[in-house]
CSV table of C-alpha atoms in Angstrom, one decimal:
chain,number,residue,atom,x,y,z
A,1,MET,CA,-77.3,-41.1,-32.5
A,2,ARG,CA,-79.9,-38.6,-31.2
A,3,LYS,CA,-82.5,-41.4,-31.1
A,4,MET,CA,-80.1,-43.6,-29.1
A,5,LEU,CA,-79.5,-40.8,-26.6
A,6,ALA,CA,-83.2,-40.1,-26.3
A,7,VAL,CA,-83.8,-43.8,-25.5
A,8,VAL,CA,-81.0,-43.9,-22.9
A,9,SER,CA,-82.4,-40.7,-21.4
A,10,ARG,CA,-85.9,-42.2,-21.0
A,11,VAL,CA,-84.5,-45.4,-19.5
A,12,LEU,CA,-82.5,-43.5,-17.0
A,13,THR,CA,-85.5,-41.3,-16.1
A,14,ALA,CA,-87.7,-44.4,-15.6
A,15,VAL,CA,-85.1,-46.1,-13.4
A,16,SER,CA,-84.5,-43.0,-11.3
A,17,GLN,CA,-88.1,-42.3,-10.5
A,18,LYS,CA,-90.7,-44.1,-8.4
A,19,PRO,CA,-94.3,-44.3,-9.7
A,20,THR,CA,-95.1,-41.3,-7.5
A,21,GLY,CA,-92.6,-39.2,-9.3
A,22,ARG,CA,-90.2,-38.9,-6.4
A,23,VAL,CA,-86.6,-39.0,-7.5
A,24,LEU,CA,-84.6,-41.8,-5.9
A,25,LEU,CA,-81.3,-40.8,-4.3
A,26,ALA,CA,-80.0,-44.3,-3.8
A,27,THR,CA,-77.1,-43.7,-6.1
A,28,ARG,CA,-75.5,-41.4,-3.4
A,29,ASN,CA,-73.9,-43.1,-0.5
A,30,PHE,CA,-75.1,-41.4,2.7
A,31,ALA,CA,-73.6,-41.9,6.1
A,32,ASN,CA,-75.7,-44.1,8.4
A,33,ASP,CA,-74.9,-41.8,11.4
A,34,ALA,CA,-72.7,-39.0,12.6
A,35,SER,CA,-71.4,-37.8,16.0
A,36,PHE,CA,-72.1,-34.2,17.1
A,37,ASP,CA,-71.0,-32.0,19.9
A,38,ILE,CA,-73.9,-30.3,21.8
A,39,LYS,CA,-74.0,-27.5,24.2
A,40,LYS,CA,-73.2,-28.3,27.8
A,41,CYS,CA,-76.2,-27.9,30.1
A,42,ASP,CA,-76.1,-25.8,33.2
A,43,ILE,CA,-76.8,-28.0,36.3
A,44,HIS,CA,-78.2,-27.5,39.8
A,45,ARG,CA,-77.7,-29.9,42.6
A,46,LEU,CA,-76.2,-32.5,40.3
A,47,GLU,CA,-72.6,-33.8,40.1
A,48,GLU,CA,-72.8,-34.2,36.3
A,49,GLY,CA,-75.3,-33.4,33.6
A,50,PRO,CA,-76.3,-34.8,30.2
A,51,PRO,CA,-73.6,-35.8,27.7
A,52,THR,CA,-72.0,-33.2,25.5
A,53,THR,CA,-71.8,-35.5,22.5
A,54,THR,CA,-74.4,-37.5,20.8
A,55,ILE,CA,-75.0,-39.7,17.7
A,56,LEU,CA,-77.7,-38.9,15.2
A,57,THR,CA,-78.6,-41.6,12.7
A,58,ARG,CA,-79.8,-40.7,9.2
A,59,GLU,CA,-83.2,-42.3,9.9
A,60,GLU,CA,-83.6,-40.2,13.1
A,61,GLY,CA,-82.5,-37.0,11.4
A,62,LEU,CA,-85.0,-37.4,8.5
A,63,LYS,CA,-87.7,-38.2,11.0
A,64,TYR,CA,-87.0,-35.1,13.3
A,65,TYR,CA,-86.7,-32.9,10.2
A,66,LYS,CA,-90.1,-33.9,8.8
A,67,ILE,CA,-91.9,-33.6,12.2
A,68,MET,CA,-90.4,-30.1,12.8
A,69,GLN,CA,-91.3,-29.0,9.3
A,70,THR,CA,-94.8,-30.3,9.8
A,71,VAL,CA,-95.3,-28.5,13.0
A,72,ARG,CA,-93.9,-25.3,11.5
A,73,ARG,CA,-96.1,-25.5,8.4
A,74,MET,CA,-99.2,-26.4,10.4
A,75,GLU,CA,-98.8,-23.3,12.6
A,76,LEU,CA,-98.3,-21.1,9.6
A,77,LYS,CA,-101.5,-22.5,8.1
A,78,ALA,CA,-103.3,-21.9,11.4
A,79,ASP,CA,-102.1,-18.3,11.2
A,80,GLN,CA,-103.5,-18.0,7.7
A,81,LEU,CA,-106.9,-19.6,8.6
A,82,TYR,CA,-107.1,-17.3,11.7
A,83,LYS,CA,-106.6,-14.2,9.6
A,84,GLN,CA,-109.3,-15.5,7.2
A,85,LYS,CA,-111.6,-15.8,10.3
A,86,ILE,CA,-112.0,-19.5,9.8
A,87,ILE,CA,-110.3,-20.1,13.1
A,88,ARG,CA,-111.8,-18.1,15.9
A,89,GLY,CA,-111.1,-17.5,19.6
A,90,PHE,CA,-107.8,-18.1,21.4
A,91,CYS,CA,-104.9,-19.4,19.3
A,92,HIS,CA,-101.3,-19.7,20.5
A,93,LEU,CA,-98.8,-20.7,17.9
A,94,TYR,CA,-95.7,-22.8,18.5
A,95,ASP,CA,-93.4,-21.9,15.5
A,96,GLY,CA,-89.8,-21.4,16.6
A,97,GLN,CA,-90.1,-23.9,19.5
A,98,GLU,CA,-90.3,-27.1,17.4
A,99,ALA,CA,-87.0,-28.5,18.8
A,100,CYS,CA,-88.7,-28.7,22.3
A,101,CYS,CA,-91.7,-30.9,21.5
A,102,VAL,CA,-89.7,-33.1,19.0
A,103,GLY,CA,-86.7,-33.5,21.3
A,104,LEU,CA,-88.8,-34.2,24.4
A,105,GLU,CA,-90.8,-36.9,22.5
A,106,ALA,CA,-87.6,-38.4,21.2
A,107,GLY,CA,-86.3,-38.8,24.8
A,108,ILE,CA,-89.3,-40.6,26.3
A,109,ASN,CA,-91.5,-43.6,25.6
A,110,PRO,CA,-94.9,-43.6,24.0
A,111,SER,CA,-96.2,-45.0,27.3
A,112,ASP,CA,-95.0,-42.0,29.2
A,113,HIS,CA,-97.2,-39.0,29.9
A,114,VAL,CA,-97.3,-35.4,28.8
A,115,ILE,CA,-99.3,-32.4,30.0
A,116,THR,CA,-98.7,-28.8,28.9
A,117,ALA,CA,-100.2,-25.3,28.8
A,118,TYR,CA,-102.2,-23.6,26.0
A,119,ARG,CA,-99.4,-23.5,23.4
A,120,ALA,CA,-100.1,-27.2,22.7
A,121,HIS,CA,-100.4,-27.8,18.9
A,122,GLY,CA,-96.8,-29.2,18.6
A,123,PHE,CA,-97.2,-31.6,21.4
A,124,THR,CA,-100.6,-32.8,20.1
A,125,TYR,CA,-98.9,-33.7,16.9
A,126,THR,CA,-95.8,-35.4,18.4
A,127,ARG,CA,-98.1,-37.4,20.7
A,128,GLY,CA,-99.6,-39.1,17.7
A,129,LEU,CA,-102.5,-37.1,16.3
A,130,THR,CA,-102.7,-36.1,12.7
A,131,VAL,CA,-102.6,-32.6,11.2
A,132,ARG,CA,-106.1,-33.1,9.9
A,133,GLU,CA,-107.4,-33.8,13.4
A,134,ILE,CA,-105.6,-30.7,14.8
A,135,LEU,CA,-106.6,-28.2,12.1
A,136,ALA,CA,-110.2,-29.5,12.2
A,137,GLU,CA,-110.3,-28.9,16.0
A,138,LEU,CA,-109.0,-25.4,15.4
A,139,THR,CA,-111.8,-24.7,13.0
A,140,GLY,CA,-114.4,-26.3,15.3
A,141,ARG,CA,-115.4,-29.3,13.1
A,142,ARG,CA,-116.6,-32.8,13.9
A,143,GLY,CA,-113.4,-34.4,12.6
A,144,GLY,CA,-111.3,-32.5,15.2
A,145,CYS,CA,-109.5,-34.4,17.9
A,146,ALA,CA,-112.0,-33.1,20.5
A,147,LYS,CA,-115.0,-33.3,18.1
A,148,GLY,CA,-114.8,-29.6,17.5
A,149,LYS,CA,-115.6,-28.6,21.1
A,150,GLY,CA,-112.1,-28.0,22.5
A,151,GLY,CA,-110.4,-25.6,20.2
A,152,SER,CA,-106.8,-24.5,20.3
A,153,MET,CA,-106.2,-24.9,24.0
A,154,HIS,CA,-108.0,-28.2,24.7
A,155,MET,CA,-106.6,-31.0,22.6
A,156,TYR,CA,-106.0,-34.5,23.9
A,157,ALA,CA,-104.4,-37.8,22.7
A,158,LYS,CA,-103.3,-41.1,24.3
A,159,ASN,CA,-101.2,-40.2,27.3
A,160,PHE,CA,-101.5,-36.5,26.5
A,161,TYR,CA,-103.6,-34.4,28.8
A,162,GLY,CA,-103.8,-31.1,27.0
A,163,GLY,CA,-103.8,-28.2,26.4
A,164,ASN,CA,-104.8,-26.3,29.6
A,165,GLY,CA,-106.1,-22.7,29.5
A,166,ILE,CA,-105.5,-21.6,33.1
A,167,VAL,CA,-102.0,-20.4,33.7
A,168,GLY,CA,-99.9,-22.9,35.6
A,169,ALA,CA,-102.9,-25.1,36.6
A,170,GLN,CA,-101.6,-28.1,34.6
A,171,VAL,CA,-98.5,-28.4,36.9
A,172,PRO,CA,-100.4,-29.9,39.9
A,173,LEU,CA,-102.2,-32.1,37.5
A,174,GLY,CA,-98.9,-33.3,36.1
A,175,ALA,CA,-97.8,-34.2,39.6
A,176,GLY,CA,-101.0,-36.2,40.0
A,177,ILE,CA,-100.3,-38.1,36.8
A,178,ALA,CA,-96.8,-38.9,38.1
A,179,LEU,CA,-98.3,-40.0,41.4
A,180,ALA,CA,-100.6,-42.4,39.5
A,181,CYS,CA,-97.5,-43.8,37.7
A,182,LYS,CA,-95.8,-44.4,41.0
A,183,TYR,CA,-98.9,-45.8,42.7
A,184,ASN,CA,-99.6,-48.3,40.0
A,185,GLY,CA,-96.0,-49.4,40.0
A,186,LYS,CA,-95.4,-48.6,36.3
A,187,ASP,CA,-92.0,-47.6,34.9
A,188,GLU,CA,-93.5,-44.4,33.5
A,189,ILE,CA,-92.9,-40.7,34.0
A,190,CYS,CA,-94.8,-37.5,33.3
A,191,LEU,CA,-93.5,-34.4,31.5
A,192,THR,CA,-95.2,-31.4,33.0
A,193,LEU,CA,-94.7,-28.3,31.0
A,194,TYR,CA,-95.3,-24.6,31.7
A,195,GLY,CA,-94.0,-21.3,30.4
A,196,ASP,CA,-91.7,-18.7,32.0
A,197,GLY,CA,-94.9,-16.5,32.4
A,198,ALA,CA,-96.3,-19.2,34.7
A,199,ALA,CA,-93.1,-19.8,36.6
A,200,ASN,CA,-94.0,-17.4,39.4
A,201,GLN,CA,-97.3,-19.1,40.2
A,202,GLY,CA,-97.6,-20.3,43.9
A,203,GLN,CA,-99.2,-23.6,42.9
A,204,ILE,CA,-96.0,-24.6,41.1
A,205,PHE,CA,-93.9,-24.3,44.2
A,206,GLU,CA,-96.6,-26.2,46.2
A,207,THR,CA,-96.3,-28.9,43.6
A,208,TYR,CA,-92.5,-29.0,43.8
A,209,ASN,CA,-92.8,-29.6,47.5
A,210,MET,CA,-95.2,-32.5,47.2
A,211,ALA,CA,-93.3,-34.0,44.3
A,212,ALA,CA,-90.0,-33.9,46.2
A,213,LEU,CA,-91.6,-35.3,49.4
A,214,TRP,CA,-93.2,-38.2,47.5
A,215,LYS,CA,-90.3,-38.7,45.0
A,216,LEU,CA,-92.6,-38.5,42.1
A,217,PRO,CA,-91.4,-39.5,38.6
A,218,CYS,CA,-92.0,-36.0,37.1
A,219,ILE,CA,-89.9,-33.7,35.0
A,220,PHE,CA,-91.1,-30.1,35.5
A,221,ILE,CA,-90.2,-28.4,32.2
A,222,CYS,CA,-90.2,-24.6,31.9
A,223,GLU,CA,-90.3,-23.5,28.2
A,224,ASN,CA,-88.6,-20.2,28.6
A,225,ASN,CA,-89.3,-18.4,25.3
A,226,ARG,CA,-88.2,-15.1,27.0
A,227,TYR,CA,-91.6,-13.4,27.1
A,228,GLY,CA,-94.6,-14.0,29.3
A,229,MET,CA,-97.3,-12.5,27.0
A,230,GLY,CA,-95.6,-9.1,26.4
A,231,THR,CA,-93.4,-9.0,29.4
A,232,SER,CA,-89.7,-10.0,29.2
A,233,VAL,CA,-88.4,-12.5,31.8
A,234,GLU,CA,-86.0,-9.8,33.2
A,235,ARG,CA,-89.0,-7.6,34.0
A,236,ALA,CA,-91.1,-10.4,35.4
A,237,ALA,CA,-88.8,-12.5,37.5
A,238,ALA,CA,-86.2,-11.5,40.2
A,239,SER,CA,-84.3,-14.7,39.2
A,240,THR,CA,-84.4,-15.9,35.7
A,241,ASP,CA,-82.5,-19.2,36.6
A,242,TYR,CA,-85.7,-21.2,36.2
A,243,TYR,CA,-83.8,-24.5,36.4
A,244,LYS,CA,-82.8,-23.6,40.0
A,245,ARG,CA,-86.4,-22.7,41.1
A,246,GLY,CA,-87.0,-26.1,42.6
A,247,ASP,CA,-84.4,-25.3,45.2
A,248,TYR,CA,-84.1,-28.8,46.8
A,249,ILE,CA,-85.0,-30.4,43.4
A,250,PRO,CA,-82.1,-30.9,40.9
A,251,GLY,CA,-82.3,-28.9,37.7
A,252,ILE,CA,-80.8,-28.5,34.3
A,253,ARG,CA,-80.8,-25.6,31.8
A,254,VAL,CA,-80.9,-26.8,28.1
A,255,ASP,CA,-80.5,-25.2,24.7
A,256,GLY,CA,-84.1,-25.5,23.6
A,257,MET,CA,-83.3,-24.6,20.0
A,258,ASP,CA,-81.2,-27.7,19.4
A,259,VAL,CA,-83.3,-30.9,19.0
A,260,LEU,CA,-80.4,-33.1,19.9
A,261,CYS,CA,-79.6,-31.2,23.1
A,262,VAL,CA,-83.2,-31.4,24.1
A,263,ARG,CA,-83.3,-35.1,23.3
A,264,GLU,CA,-80.2,-36.0,25.4
A,265,ALA,CA,-81.3,-33.8,28.3
A,266,THR,CA,-84.7,-35.5,28.3
A,267,LYS,CA,-83.1,-39.0,28.3
A,268,PHE,CA,-80.9,-37.9,31.2
A,269,ALA,CA,-83.8,-36.5,33.2
A,270,ALA,CA,-86.1,-39.5,32.4
A,271,ALA,CA,-83.4,-41.9,33.6
A,272,TYR,CA,-83.1,-39.9,36.8
A,273,CYS,CA,-86.8,-40.0,37.5
A,274,ARG,CA,-87.2,-43.7,36.6
A,275,SER,CA,-84.5,-44.6,39.1
A,276,GLY,CA,-86.7,-43.5,42.0
A,277,LYS,CA,-84.8,-40.4,42.9
A,278,GLY,CA,-87.7,-38.1,42.5
A,279,PRO,CA,-88.5,-35.1,40.2
A,280,MET,CA,-86.2,-32.9,38.2
A,281,VAL,CA,-86.7,-29.3,36.9
A,282,MET,CA,-85.6,-28.7,33.2
A,283,GLU,CA,-85.5,-25.2,31.7
A,284,LEU,CA,-85.6,-25.1,27.9
A,285,GLN,CA,-84.3,-21.8,26.5
A,286,THR,CA,-86.3,-21.3,23.3
A,287,TYR,CA,-88.0,-18.6,21.3
A,288,ARG,CA,-91.5,-18.0,19.7
A,289,TYR,CA,-91.7,-16.3,16.4
A,290,HIS,CA,-95.3,-15.3,16.6
A,291,GLY,CA,-96.7,-13.1,19.4
A,292,HIS,CA,-98.2,-14.5,22.5
A,293,SER,CA,-101.5,-15.3,20.7
A,294,MET,CA,-103.0,-14.2,17.4
A,295,SER,CA,-104.2,-11.0,19.0
A,296,ASP,CA,-100.6,-10.0,19.7
A,297,PRO,CA,-98.5,-8.7,16.8
A,298,GLY,CA,-95.4,-9.5,18.8
A,299,VAL,CA,-93.4,-6.4,17.9
A,300,SER,CA,-94.5,-3.9,20.5
A,301,TYR,CA,-92.2,-5.3,23.2
A,302,ARG,CA,-89.4,-6.7,21.0
A,303,THR,CA,-87.9,-5.5,17.7
A,304,ARG,CA,-88.3,-7.1,14.4
A,305,GLU,CA,-84.5,-7.2,14.2
A,306,GLU,CA,-84.4,-9.4,17.4
A,307,ILE,CA,-86.8,-11.9,15.8
A,308,GLN,CA,-84.9,-12.0,12.6
A,309,GLU,CA,-81.6,-12.5,14.4
A,310,VAL,CA,-83.0,-15.6,16.1
A,311,ARG,CA,-84.4,-16.9,12.8
A,312,SER,CA,-81.0,-16.4,11.1
A,313,LYS,CA,-78.8,-17.8,13.8
A,314,SER,CA,-80.7,-20.2,16.0
A,315,ASP,CA,-83.7,-21.6,14.0
A,316,PRO,CA,-84.1,-25.2,15.1
A,317,ILE,CA,-85.0,-26.6,11.6
A,318,MET,CA,-82.1,-24.7,10.0
A,319,LEU,CA,-79.6,-26.1,12.6
A,320,LEU,CA,-80.7,-29.7,12.0
A,321,LYS,CA,-80.7,-29.3,8.3
A,322,ASP,CA,-77.2,-27.9,8.3
A,323,ARG,CA,-75.9,-30.7,10.5
A,324,MET,CA,-77.4,-33.3,8.2
A,325,VAL,CA,-76.2,-31.9,4.9
A,326,ASN,CA,-72.7,-31.0,6.2
A,327,ASN,CA,-72.3,-34.6,7.6
A,328,ASN,CA,-73.6,-36.4,4.6
A,329,LEU,CA,-76.8,-37.7,6.4
A,330,ALA,CA,-79.0,-36.1,3.7
A,331,SER,CA,-78.9,-33.9,0.6
A,332,ILE,CA,-80.6,-30.6,0.1
A,333,GLU,CA,-82.7,-32.2,-2.7
A,334,GLU,CA,-83.9,-34.9,-0.4
A,335,LEU,CA,-84.9,-32.4,2.3
A,336,LYS,CA,-86.7,-30.3,-0.3
A,337,GLU,CA,-88.7,-33.3,-1.3
A,338,ILE,CA,-89.8,-33.7,2.3
A,339,ASP,CA,-90.8,-30.0,2.3
A,340,VAL,CA,-93.0,-30.6,-0.7
A,341,GLU,CA,-94.7,-33.6,1.0
A,342,VAL,CA,-95.3,-31.7,4.2
A,343,ARG,CA,-96.8,-28.7,2.3
A,344,LYS,CA,-99.2,-31.1,0.5
A,345,GLU,CA,-100.2,-32.8,3.8
A,346,ILE,CA,-100.9,-29.4,5.3
A,347,GLU,CA,-103.0,-28.2,2.3
A,348,ASP,CA,-105.0,-31.4,2.3
A,349,ALA,CA,-105.7,-31.1,6.0
A,350,ALA,CA,-106.7,-27.5,5.7
A,351,GLN,CA,-109.2,-28.3,3.0
A,352,PHE,CA,-110.7,-31.0,5.2
A,353,ALA,CA,-110.8,-28.6,8.2
A,354,THR,CA,-112.8,-26.1,6.3
A,355,ALA,CA,-115.1,-28.5,4.5
A,356,ASP,CA,-116.0,-30.8,7.5
A,357,PRO,CA,-119.3,-30.0,9.2
A,358,GLU,CA,-119.6,-28.4,12.6
A,359,PRO,CA,-120.9,-30.6,15.4
A,360,PRO,CA,-124.7,-30.4,15.7
A,361,LEU,CA,-126.2,-28.6,18.7
A,362,GLU,CA,-127.7,-31.8,20.2
A,363,GLU,CA,-124.1,-33.1,20.8
A,364,LEU,CA,-123.3,-30.1,23.1
A,365,GLY,CA,-123.6,-32.2,26.2
A,366,TYR,CA,-121.7,-35.2,24.8
A,367,HIS,CA,-118.4,-36.5,26.3
A,368,ILE,CA,-118.7,-34.8,29.7
A,369,TYR,CA,-117.7,-38.0,31.4
A,370,SER,CA,-115.9,-41.1,30.2
A,371,ARG,CA,-117.6,-44.5,30.4
A,372,GLU,CA,-120.7,-43.2,32.2
A,373,PRO,CA,-124.4,-44.1,31.3
A,374,PRO,CA,-126.3,-41.4,29.4
A,375,PHE,CA,-127.9,-38.6,31.4
A,376,GLU,CA,-129.6,-35.3,30.8
A,377,VAL,CA,-127.8,-31.9,31.0
A,378,ARG,CA,-129.7,-28.7,31.6
A,379,GLY,CA,-129.3,-26.0,29.0
A,380,ALA,CA,-129.6,-22.3,29.2
A,381,ASN,CA,-132.9,-22.6,31.0
A,382,GLN,CA,-134.8,-25.4,32.8
A,383,TRP,CA,-136.8,-26.3,29.7
A,384,ILE,CA,-133.8,-27.0,27.5
A,385,LYS,CA,-132.3,-30.4,28.0
A,386,TYR,CA,-129.3,-32.0,26.3
A,387,LYS,CA,-128.4,-35.7,26.4
A,388,SER,CA,-124.9,-36.6,27.5
A,389,ILE,CA,-123.3,-39.7,26.0
A,390,SER,CA,-119.8,-40.8,26.9
């Protein structure tokens, strides 16, 4: 009898596992989709806003969960590598704001365009680059997405224009990208992101004016994480209604901690821009867990209790996980498997990012221009010359 039970046990084990060792969950009948109520958006100069209900499929939910977990784990690994002095220089982490980059990407097309500020790692990943390319760029290695010469603030991908280090300077560039979309007659839009700390920049209001005059297909997105460096929005802005800052441009204020709310708001704004009505301003109310940059501990201007309260009540990954488990779209065991996969991917990428060689000095002048014939670049003095190759 014991031998028979042992044989049956081995057979069941063999049937229930893939060759990779992952346990199959096919025996459980998951729902294909579920409907959810989402927070109503505040609106400005609009008769109606985005929908307050949405449908999430099981496939979409698993995808969003894995991407958000990957961004979270990637940023935590960057934190570790920075403290080990493997990553140097500026480094602005995105953990806590994952619902923004994932929800925005879910609401547009791959052919659409995105430009953001210096907290760019999440968008670099959602726009299609790998964790390996991102971490290798952070460590300044040849395998990085900018060949190790861009670092944390200067990463690029197809239809993704950075990563920009000057506060607010990417906003006029985003309007220029939107102008190109309209000029070329393409059904494309540009998401132009900036933070609440940049929202008082004069160049942003100049850009609003031009975009409204020319009816550019541009969504101006203010990621309001409540602090510009170490200054709270209440101390920095006479009006914290950033979605109304466009005045004559319609605006919406969105729960930036809910990936579904961000997705539906993005679809709504994208449809508005594609229809030829002009730009829209979107404010995403979100929160960053780390300080402004790695040089900022993040607790001198806010309390640890405040950070913990957001983590416990509004964490974007936790909110999606609870929705999926409570509505039979996934099991806790399945999501744990995803967590294990993500951790392995991050560890493998980190090993590559520390072992890959740095770019040689002779490549210092490479990639200054795109599709240009080679030319010489002067170095620190007139006798030092570098060759530039596109």
